[in-house]
Coordinates of C-alpha atoms in Angstrom, one line a residue:
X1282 CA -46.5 106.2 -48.4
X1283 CA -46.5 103.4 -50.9
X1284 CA -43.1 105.2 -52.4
X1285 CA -41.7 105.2 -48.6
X1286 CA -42.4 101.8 -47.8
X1287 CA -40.4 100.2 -51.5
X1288 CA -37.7 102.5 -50.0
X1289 CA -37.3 100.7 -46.4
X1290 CA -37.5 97.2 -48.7
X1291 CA -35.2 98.5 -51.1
X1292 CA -32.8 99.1 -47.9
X1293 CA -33.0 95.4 -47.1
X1294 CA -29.5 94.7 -48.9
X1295 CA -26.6 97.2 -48.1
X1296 CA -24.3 98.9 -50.9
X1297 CA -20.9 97.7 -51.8
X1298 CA -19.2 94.3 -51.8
X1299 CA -20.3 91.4 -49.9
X1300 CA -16.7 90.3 -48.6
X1301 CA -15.5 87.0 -49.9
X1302 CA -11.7 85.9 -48.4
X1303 CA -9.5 85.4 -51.7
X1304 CA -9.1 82.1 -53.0
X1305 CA -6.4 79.8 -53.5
X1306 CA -6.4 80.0 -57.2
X1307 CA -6.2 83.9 -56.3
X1308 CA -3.4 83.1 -54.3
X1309 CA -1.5 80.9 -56.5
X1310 CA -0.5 78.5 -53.1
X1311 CA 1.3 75.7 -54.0
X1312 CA -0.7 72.1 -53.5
X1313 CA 2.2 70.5 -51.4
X1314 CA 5.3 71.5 -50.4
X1315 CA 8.4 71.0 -52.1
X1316 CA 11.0 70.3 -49.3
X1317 CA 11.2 67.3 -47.7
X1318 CA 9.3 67.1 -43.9
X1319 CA 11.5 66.5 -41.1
X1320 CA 11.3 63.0 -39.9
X1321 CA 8.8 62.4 -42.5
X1322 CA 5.8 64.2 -41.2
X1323 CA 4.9 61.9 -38.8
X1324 CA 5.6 62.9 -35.7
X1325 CA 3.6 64.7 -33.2
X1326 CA 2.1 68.1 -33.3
X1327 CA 3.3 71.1 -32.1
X1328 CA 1.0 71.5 -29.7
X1329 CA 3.3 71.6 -26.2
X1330 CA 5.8 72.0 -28.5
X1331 CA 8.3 74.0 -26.5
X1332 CA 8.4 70.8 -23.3
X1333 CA 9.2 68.7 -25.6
X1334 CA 12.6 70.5 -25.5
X1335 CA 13.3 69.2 -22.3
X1336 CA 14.1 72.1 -20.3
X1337 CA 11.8 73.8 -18.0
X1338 CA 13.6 76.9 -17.6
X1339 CA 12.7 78.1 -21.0
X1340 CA 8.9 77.3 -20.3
X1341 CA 9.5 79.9 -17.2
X1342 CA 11.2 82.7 -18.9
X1343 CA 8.7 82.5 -22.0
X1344 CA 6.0 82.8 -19.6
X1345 CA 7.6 85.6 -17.6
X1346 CA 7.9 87.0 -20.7
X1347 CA 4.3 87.0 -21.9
X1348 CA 3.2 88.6 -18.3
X1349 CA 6.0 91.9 -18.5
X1350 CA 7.1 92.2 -22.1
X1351 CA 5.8 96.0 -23.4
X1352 CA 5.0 94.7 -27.0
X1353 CA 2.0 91.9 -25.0
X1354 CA 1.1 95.1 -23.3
X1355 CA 1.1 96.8 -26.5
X1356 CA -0.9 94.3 -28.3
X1357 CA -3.6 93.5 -25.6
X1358 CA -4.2 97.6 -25.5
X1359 CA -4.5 97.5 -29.4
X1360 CA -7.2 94.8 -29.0
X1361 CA -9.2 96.9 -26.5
X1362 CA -9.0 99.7 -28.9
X1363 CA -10.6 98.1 -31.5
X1364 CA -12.9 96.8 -29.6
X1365 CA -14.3 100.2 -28.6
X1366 CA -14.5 101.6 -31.5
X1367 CA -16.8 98.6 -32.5
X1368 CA -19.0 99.3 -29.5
X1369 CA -19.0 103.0 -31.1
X1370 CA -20.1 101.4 -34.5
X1371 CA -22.5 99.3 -33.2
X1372 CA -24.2 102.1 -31.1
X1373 CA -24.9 103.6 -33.9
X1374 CA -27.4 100.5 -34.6
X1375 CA -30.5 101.5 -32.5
X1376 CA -32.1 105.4 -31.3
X1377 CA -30.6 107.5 -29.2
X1378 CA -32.0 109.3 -26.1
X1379 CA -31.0 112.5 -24.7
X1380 CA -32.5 113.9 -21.2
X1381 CA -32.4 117.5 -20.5
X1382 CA -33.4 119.7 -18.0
X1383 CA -33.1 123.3 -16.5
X1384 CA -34.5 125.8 -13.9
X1385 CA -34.2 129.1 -13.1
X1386 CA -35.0 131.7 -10.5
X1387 CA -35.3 135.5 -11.9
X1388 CA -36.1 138.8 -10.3
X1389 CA -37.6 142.0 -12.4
X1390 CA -38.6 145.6 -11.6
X1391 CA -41.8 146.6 -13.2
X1392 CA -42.1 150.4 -14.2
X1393 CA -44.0 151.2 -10.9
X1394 CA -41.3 150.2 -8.9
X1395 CA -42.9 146.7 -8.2
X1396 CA -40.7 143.9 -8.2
X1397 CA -41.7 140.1 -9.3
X1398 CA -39.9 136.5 -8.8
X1399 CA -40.3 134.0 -11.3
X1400 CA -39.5 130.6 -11.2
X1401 CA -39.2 128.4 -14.3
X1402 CA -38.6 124.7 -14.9
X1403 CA -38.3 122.6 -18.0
X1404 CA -37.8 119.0 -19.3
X1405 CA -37.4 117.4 -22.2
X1406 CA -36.7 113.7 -24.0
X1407 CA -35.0 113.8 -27.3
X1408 CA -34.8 110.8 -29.8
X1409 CA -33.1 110.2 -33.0
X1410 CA -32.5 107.5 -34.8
X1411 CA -31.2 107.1 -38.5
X1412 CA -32.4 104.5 -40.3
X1413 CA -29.5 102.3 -42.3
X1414 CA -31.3 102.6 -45.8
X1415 CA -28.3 101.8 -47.1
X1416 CA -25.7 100.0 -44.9
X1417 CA -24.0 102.1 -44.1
X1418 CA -24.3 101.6 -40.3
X1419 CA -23.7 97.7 -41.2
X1420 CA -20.8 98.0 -43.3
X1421 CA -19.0 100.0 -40.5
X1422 CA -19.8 97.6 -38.0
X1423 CA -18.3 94.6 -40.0
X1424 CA -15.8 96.6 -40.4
X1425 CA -14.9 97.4 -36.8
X1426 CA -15.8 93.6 -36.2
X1427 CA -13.1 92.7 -38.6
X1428 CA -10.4 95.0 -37.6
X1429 CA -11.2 93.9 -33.7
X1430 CA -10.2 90.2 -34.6
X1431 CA -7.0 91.5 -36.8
X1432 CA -6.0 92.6 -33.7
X1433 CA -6.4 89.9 -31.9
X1434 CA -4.5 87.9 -34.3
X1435 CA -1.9 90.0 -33.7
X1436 CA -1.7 89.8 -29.9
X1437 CA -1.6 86.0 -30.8
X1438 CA 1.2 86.6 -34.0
X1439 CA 3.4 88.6 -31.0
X1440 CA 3.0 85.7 -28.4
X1441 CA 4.0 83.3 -31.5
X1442 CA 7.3 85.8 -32.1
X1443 CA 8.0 86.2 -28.5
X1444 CA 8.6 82.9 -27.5
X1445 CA 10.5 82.5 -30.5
X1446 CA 12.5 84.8 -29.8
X1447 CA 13.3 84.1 -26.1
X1448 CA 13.7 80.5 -27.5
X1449 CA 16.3 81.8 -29.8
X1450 CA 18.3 84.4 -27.1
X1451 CA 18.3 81.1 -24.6
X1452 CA 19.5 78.4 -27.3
X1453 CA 22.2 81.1 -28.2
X1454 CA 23.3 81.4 -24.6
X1455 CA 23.0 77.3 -23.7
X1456 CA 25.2 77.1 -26.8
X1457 CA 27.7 79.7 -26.1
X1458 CA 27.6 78.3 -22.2
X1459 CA 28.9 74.4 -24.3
X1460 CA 31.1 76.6 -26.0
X1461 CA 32.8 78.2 -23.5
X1462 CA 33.4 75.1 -21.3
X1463 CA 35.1 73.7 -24.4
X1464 CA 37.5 76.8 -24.9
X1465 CA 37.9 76.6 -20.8
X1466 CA 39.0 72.9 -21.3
X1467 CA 41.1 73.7 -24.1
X1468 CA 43.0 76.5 -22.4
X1469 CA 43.5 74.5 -19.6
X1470 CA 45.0 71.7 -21.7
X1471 CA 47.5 74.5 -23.6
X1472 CA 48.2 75.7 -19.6
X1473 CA 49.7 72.1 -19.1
X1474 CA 51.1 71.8 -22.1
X1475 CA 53.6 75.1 -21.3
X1476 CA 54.0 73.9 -18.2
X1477 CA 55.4 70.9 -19.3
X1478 CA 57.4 72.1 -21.8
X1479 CA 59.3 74.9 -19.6
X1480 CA 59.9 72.3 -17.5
X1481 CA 61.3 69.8 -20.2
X1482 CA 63.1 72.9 -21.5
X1483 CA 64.8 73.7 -18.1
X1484 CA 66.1 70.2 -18.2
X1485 CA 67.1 70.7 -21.3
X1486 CA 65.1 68.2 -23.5
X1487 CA 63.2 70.9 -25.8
X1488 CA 64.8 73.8 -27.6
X1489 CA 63.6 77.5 -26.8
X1490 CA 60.8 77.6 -29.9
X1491 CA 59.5 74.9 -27.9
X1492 CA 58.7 76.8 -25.3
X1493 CA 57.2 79.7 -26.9
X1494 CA 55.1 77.9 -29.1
X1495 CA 53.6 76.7 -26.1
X1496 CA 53.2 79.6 -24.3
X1497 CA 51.6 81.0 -26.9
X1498 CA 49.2 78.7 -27.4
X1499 CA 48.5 79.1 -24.1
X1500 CA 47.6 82.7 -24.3
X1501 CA 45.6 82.4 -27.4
X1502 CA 43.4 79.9 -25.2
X1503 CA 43.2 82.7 -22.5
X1504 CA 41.8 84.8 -25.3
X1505 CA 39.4 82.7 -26.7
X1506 CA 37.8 82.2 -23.1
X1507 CA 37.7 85.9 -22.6
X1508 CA 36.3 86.4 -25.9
X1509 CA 33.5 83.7 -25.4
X1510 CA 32.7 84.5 -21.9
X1511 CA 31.9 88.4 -23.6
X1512 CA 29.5 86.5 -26.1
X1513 CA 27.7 84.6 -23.4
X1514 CA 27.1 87.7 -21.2
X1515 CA 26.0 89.3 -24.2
X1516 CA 23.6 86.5 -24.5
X1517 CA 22.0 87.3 -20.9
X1518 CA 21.5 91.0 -21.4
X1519 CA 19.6 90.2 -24.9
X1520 CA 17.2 87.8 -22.7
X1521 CA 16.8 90.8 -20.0
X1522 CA 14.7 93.0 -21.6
X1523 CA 12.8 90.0 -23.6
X1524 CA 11.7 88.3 -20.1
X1525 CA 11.7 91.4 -18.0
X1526 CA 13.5 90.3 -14.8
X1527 CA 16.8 92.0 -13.3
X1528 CA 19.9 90.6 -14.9
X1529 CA 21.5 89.6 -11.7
X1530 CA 18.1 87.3 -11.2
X1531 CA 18.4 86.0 -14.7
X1532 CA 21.6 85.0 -14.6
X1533 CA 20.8 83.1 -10.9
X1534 CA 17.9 81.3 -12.6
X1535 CA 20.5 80.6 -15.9
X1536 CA 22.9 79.1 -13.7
X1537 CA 20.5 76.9 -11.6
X1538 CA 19.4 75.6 -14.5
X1539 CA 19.7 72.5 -15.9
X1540 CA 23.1 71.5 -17.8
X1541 CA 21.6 69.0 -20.1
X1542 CA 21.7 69.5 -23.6
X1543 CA 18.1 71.0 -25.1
X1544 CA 16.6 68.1 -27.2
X1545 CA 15.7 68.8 -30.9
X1546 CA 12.0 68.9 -31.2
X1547 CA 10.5 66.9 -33.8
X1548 CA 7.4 68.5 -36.3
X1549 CA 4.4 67.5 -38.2
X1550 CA 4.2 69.7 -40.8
X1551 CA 0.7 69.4 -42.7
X1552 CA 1.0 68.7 -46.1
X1553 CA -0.8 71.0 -48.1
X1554 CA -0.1 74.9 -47.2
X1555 CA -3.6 75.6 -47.8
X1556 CA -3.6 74.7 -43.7
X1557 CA -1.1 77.6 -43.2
X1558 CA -3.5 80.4 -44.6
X1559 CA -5.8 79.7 -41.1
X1560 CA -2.3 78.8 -38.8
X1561 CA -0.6 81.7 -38.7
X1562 CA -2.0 84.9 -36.7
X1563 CA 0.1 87.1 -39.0
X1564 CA -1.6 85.8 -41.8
X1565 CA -5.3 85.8 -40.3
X1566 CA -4.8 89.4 -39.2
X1567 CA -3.8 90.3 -43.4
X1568 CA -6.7 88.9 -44.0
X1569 CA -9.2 90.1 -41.4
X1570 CA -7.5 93.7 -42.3
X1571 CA -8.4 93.0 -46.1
X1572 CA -12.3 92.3 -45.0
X1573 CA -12.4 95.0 -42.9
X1574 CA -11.1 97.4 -45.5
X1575 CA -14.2 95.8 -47.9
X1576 CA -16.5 96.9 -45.4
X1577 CA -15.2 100.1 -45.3
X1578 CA -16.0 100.5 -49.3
X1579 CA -19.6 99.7 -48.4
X1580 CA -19.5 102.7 -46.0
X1581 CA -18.3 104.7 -48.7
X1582 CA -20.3 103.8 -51.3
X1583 CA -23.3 104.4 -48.6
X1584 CA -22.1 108.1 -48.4
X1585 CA -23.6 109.0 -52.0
X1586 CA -27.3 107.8 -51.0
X1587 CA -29.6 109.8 -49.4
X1588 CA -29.8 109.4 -45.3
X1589 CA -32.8 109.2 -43.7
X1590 CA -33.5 109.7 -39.7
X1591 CA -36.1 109.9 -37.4
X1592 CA -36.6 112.3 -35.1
X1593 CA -38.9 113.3 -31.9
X1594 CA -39.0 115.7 -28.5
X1595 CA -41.3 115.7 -25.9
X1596 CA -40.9 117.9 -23.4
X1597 CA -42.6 119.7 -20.0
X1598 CA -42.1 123.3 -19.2
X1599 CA -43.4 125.3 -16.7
X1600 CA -43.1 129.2 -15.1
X1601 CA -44.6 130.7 -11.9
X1602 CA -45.3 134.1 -12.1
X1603 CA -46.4 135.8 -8.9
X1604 CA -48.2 132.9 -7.6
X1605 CA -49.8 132.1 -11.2
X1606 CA -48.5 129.0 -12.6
X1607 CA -48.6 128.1 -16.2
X1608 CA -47.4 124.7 -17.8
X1609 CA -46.9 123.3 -21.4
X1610 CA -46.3 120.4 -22.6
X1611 CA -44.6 120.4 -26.3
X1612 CA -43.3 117.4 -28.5
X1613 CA -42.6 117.1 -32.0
X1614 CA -41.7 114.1 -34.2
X1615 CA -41.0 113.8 -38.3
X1616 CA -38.7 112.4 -40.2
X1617 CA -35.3 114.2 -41.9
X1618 CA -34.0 113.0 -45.0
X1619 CA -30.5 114.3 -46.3
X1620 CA -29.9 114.2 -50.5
X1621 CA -26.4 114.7 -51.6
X1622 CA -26.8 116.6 -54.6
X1623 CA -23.7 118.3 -55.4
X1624 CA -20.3 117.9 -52.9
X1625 CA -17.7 118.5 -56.0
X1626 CA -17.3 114.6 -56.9
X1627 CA -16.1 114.1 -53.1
X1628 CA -18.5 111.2 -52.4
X1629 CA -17.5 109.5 -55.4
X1630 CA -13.6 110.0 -54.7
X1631 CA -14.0 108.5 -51.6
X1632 CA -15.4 105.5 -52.5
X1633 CA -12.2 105.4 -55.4
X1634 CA -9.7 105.5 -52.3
X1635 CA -11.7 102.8 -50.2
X1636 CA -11.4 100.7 -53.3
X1637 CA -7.7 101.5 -53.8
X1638 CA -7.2 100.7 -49.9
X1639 CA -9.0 97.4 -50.4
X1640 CA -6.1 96.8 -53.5
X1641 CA -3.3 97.5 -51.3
X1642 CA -4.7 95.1 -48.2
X1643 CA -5.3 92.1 -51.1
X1644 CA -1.4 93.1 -52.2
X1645 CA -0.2 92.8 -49.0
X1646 CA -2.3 89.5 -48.0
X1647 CA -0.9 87.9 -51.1
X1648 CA 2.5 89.1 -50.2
X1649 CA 2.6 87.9 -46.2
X1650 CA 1.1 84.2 -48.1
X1651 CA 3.8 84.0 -50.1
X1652 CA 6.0 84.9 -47.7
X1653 CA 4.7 82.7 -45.2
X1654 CA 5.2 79.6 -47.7
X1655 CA 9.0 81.0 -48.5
X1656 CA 9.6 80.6 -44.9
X1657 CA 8.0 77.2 -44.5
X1658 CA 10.2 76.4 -47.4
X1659 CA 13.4 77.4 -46.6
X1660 CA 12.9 76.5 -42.5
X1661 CA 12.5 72.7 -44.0
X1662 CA 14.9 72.9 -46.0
X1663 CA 17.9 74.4 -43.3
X1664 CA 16.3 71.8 -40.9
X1665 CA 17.1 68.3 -43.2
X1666 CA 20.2 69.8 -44.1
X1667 CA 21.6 70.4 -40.2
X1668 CA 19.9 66.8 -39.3
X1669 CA 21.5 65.7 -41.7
X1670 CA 25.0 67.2 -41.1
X1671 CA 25.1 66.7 -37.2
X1672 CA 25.6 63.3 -37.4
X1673 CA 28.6 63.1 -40.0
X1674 CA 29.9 66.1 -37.4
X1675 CA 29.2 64.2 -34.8
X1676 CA 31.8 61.0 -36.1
X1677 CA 34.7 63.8 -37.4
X1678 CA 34.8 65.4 -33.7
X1679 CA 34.7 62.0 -32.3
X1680 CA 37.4 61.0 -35.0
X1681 CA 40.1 64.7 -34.2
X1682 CA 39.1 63.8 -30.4
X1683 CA 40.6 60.4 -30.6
X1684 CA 43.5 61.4 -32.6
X1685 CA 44.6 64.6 -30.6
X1686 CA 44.4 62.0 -27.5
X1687 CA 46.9 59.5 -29.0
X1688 CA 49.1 62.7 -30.2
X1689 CA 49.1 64.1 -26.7
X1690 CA 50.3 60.8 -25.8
X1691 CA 52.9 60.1 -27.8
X1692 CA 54.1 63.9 -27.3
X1693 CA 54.6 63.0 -23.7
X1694 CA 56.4 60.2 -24.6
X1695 CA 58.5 62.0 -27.0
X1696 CA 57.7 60.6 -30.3
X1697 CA 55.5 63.6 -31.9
X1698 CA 56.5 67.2 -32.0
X1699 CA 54.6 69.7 -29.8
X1700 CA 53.9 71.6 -33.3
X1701 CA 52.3 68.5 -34.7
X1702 CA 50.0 68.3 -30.9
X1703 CA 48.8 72.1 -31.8
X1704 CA 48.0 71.4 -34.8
X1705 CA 46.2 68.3 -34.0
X1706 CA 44.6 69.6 -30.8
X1707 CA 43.1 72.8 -33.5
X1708 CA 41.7 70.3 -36.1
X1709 CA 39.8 68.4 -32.5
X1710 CA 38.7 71.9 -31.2
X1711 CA 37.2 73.0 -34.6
X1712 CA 35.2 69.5 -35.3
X1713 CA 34.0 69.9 -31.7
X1714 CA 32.6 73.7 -32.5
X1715 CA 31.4 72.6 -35.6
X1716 CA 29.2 69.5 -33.9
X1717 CA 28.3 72.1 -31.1
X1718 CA 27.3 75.0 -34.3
X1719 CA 24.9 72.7 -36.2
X1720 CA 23.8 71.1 -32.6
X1721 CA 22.5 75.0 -32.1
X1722 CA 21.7 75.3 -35.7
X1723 CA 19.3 72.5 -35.2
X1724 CA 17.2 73.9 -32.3
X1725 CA 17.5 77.4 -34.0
X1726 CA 15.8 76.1 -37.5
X1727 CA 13.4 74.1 -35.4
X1728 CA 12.6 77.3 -33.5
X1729 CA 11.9 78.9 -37.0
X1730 CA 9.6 76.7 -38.3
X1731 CA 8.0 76.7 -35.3
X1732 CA 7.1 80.4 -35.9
X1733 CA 6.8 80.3 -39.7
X1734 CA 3.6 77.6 -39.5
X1735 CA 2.0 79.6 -37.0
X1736 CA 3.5 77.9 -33.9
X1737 CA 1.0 75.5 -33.2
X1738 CA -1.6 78.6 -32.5
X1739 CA -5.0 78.0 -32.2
X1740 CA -7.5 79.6 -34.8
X1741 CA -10.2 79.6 -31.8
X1742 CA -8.2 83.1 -31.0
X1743 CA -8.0 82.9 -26.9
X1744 CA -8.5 86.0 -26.1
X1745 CA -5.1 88.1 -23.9
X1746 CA -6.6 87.9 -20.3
X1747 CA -7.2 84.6 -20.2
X1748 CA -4.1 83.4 -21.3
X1749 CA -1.4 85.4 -19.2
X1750 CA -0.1 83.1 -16.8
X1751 CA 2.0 80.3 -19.0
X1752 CA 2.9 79.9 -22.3
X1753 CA 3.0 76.6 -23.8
X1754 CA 2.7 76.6 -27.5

């Protein structure tokens, strides 16, 4: 007994690794960043990031999209999953009963010819429980425990990546909507322009060329409102199956909604990335994946020791034979003890692939952090650069726009070529795309970093159906 009972005290601490989550030094993350912040760092949080953009529509269609897009759906039914299979593991923490019963009703013919009923009954209560000598029963459980909150991190990781990327599909079509009524402007501008100059021509103050220079300007504007009317419908049947409403109701909402420029949202980007390692699901779900698959070397490493379970029965049985009734009442309880002794090196192999499993989750954590730091990177970088283009953009369209206006004017009063308008009128369409391309590049990067520090998530990890009516962050 005295050997039994250094056994249970023995089984106090279970096999394998205790988890640790790697290190910095491990990770070899930078101590501060090396692009410059936006704005200095200064500025608010991105918590309510997305109102801040001024323009309630795409509050509406991101939260449209968390209620109907299939990969929420898919993400809440991975969490609920995981979560049952850690109810499973953790059942496996205390005894288990099993209630059984049976009757039966027979009739026999003796040798005489005599016949005889007998009626039986019986009922019994089985227990067994195996004691966790060696963790195993723990390890799996802080393994299911882990993998349950990976995927919860990833439901969160998908809401982060969904509003981006209806914040993308919708900044894309607001853009090609500014687009378009510039090309629309334009083309009516070249319309006039033939116009006058057919007329001019008939009257015989410009020379043929004249007039087909113009008109085919003119088409070339028609063309370049077809071609950027395509792009923007394009636009609206990418944000269809993102938000999950009919097109035609989509494109009622898009055009009841408000015309005013989306407002650049400003950042505060922490400055050590140390912070991003617990900001971004994606990253929180590598490394609740990595301690779930050091758990799961514990339940290997369990396998090779012997298992020990108690078990017990008791039970009531009973027969009536011809009016004679007879009863018993039978129970048993012991304990079983399995010994692997020899399983052809099987045991030990699988503890080798649990370890090898636990190397490739610590590769790809490392990996995801140094992606996630690349991304911070290069998203600050893309942003200071289109801040600080838009507003040299900004004077040059102002500059061509000026300068196509006095052209146009002295064309009409004859002193400038209609060659010399075209080519004045390109240069003022081109600086105005290029203001309107980094304007969109602006949101775009801004949209990107959102996403690539974690998108103002919170580590608390809500959990999917208590946060499926709005999305804010």
């Amino acid at each position: 007994m005295t050997g039994f009972t250094a056994l249970l005290l023995a089984a106090c601490a279970a096999v394998g690794p205790d988890y640790l989550a790697p290190s910095p030094d491990d990770l070899t993350v930078p101590a501060d960043w090396q692009a410059a912040l936006p704005h200095g760092g200064s500025t608010a949080g991105l918590e309510d990031w997305w109102s801040r953009l001024g323009d309630p529509l795409l509050i509406e269609l991101q939260a449209q999209a968390l209620k109907s897009n299939p990969s929420m759906q898919k993400a809440a039914a991975q969490i609920g999953a995981a979560r049952a299979a850690l109810a499973s593991a953790e059942a496996a923490e205390v005894p288990s009963l099993t209630l059984a019963g049976s009757g039966s009703r027979a009739k026999a013919m003796g040798a005489t010819g005599a016949t005889s009923v007998t009626n039986s009954a019986s009922l019994a209560l089985d227990a067994s429980w195996e004691l966790d000598l060696f963790g195993s029963v723990r390890r799996n459980v802080e393994s299911g425990q882990a993998t349950a909150q990976a995927r919860l991190a990833d439901w969160n990781d998908t809401r982060v990546s969904l509003a981006a990327e209806v914040a993308t599909d919708y900044i894309n079509y607001r853009a090609c909507e500014a687009t378009l009524k510039l090309a629309r402007a334009d083309a009516a501008s070249r319309e006039a322009t033939a116009r006058i100059t057919e007329g001019s021509f008939r009257a015989g103050a410009n020379a043929s060329s004249d007039v087909a220079l113009a008109n085919a300007s003119a088409a070339s504007g028609r063309a370049s409102v077809l071609s950027q009317q395509a792009d923007c419908q394009i636009d609206v049947k990418g944000l269809v199956p993102l938000v999950g409403l009919p097109e035609a109701r989509l494109q009622q909402l898009l055009d009841q909604g408000a015309a005013q420029p989306l407002q650049p949202a400003l950042f505060e980007v922490q400055r050590l990335p140390l912070a991003l390692l617990s900001q971004r699901p994606d990253l929180v779900a590598k490394e609740r994946a990595l301690a779930a698959a050091s758990a799961s070397v514990g339940v290997a490493e369990a396998g090779r020791y012997p298992r020990l379970s108690l078990a017990g029965s008791i039970g009531r049985s009973g027969a009536d034979l011809g009016g004679a009734a007879r009863y018993s009442t039978p129970w048993s309880f012991g304990p079983s003890l399995s010994l692997p002794v020899f399983d052809g090196g099987a045991a030990r192999a699988n503890v080798r692939s649990a370890e090898a499993n636990y190397e490739v989750a610590l590769a790809a954590y490392r990996d995801a952090v140094g992606t996630a730091v690349k991304e911070v990177e290069q998203g600050l970088v893309r942003l200071g650069s289109a801040e600080a283009r838009e507003a040299d953009l900004r004077r040059s369209a102002e500059g061509y726009r000026r300068v196509a206006t006095a052209t146009e004017t002295a064309w009409r009063a004859g002193s400038e070529s209609l060659l010399t308008l075209e080519q004045t009128r390109r240069d003022a369409i081109s600086a105005e795309q290029a203001l309107l391309a980094v304007q969109r590049d602006r949101l775009l990067y801004g949209v990107a970093l959102y996403k690539a520090v974690g998108g103002g998530w919170d580590t608390s990890l809500p959990d999917p159906q208590a946060t499926t009516a709005t999305l804010t962050r």
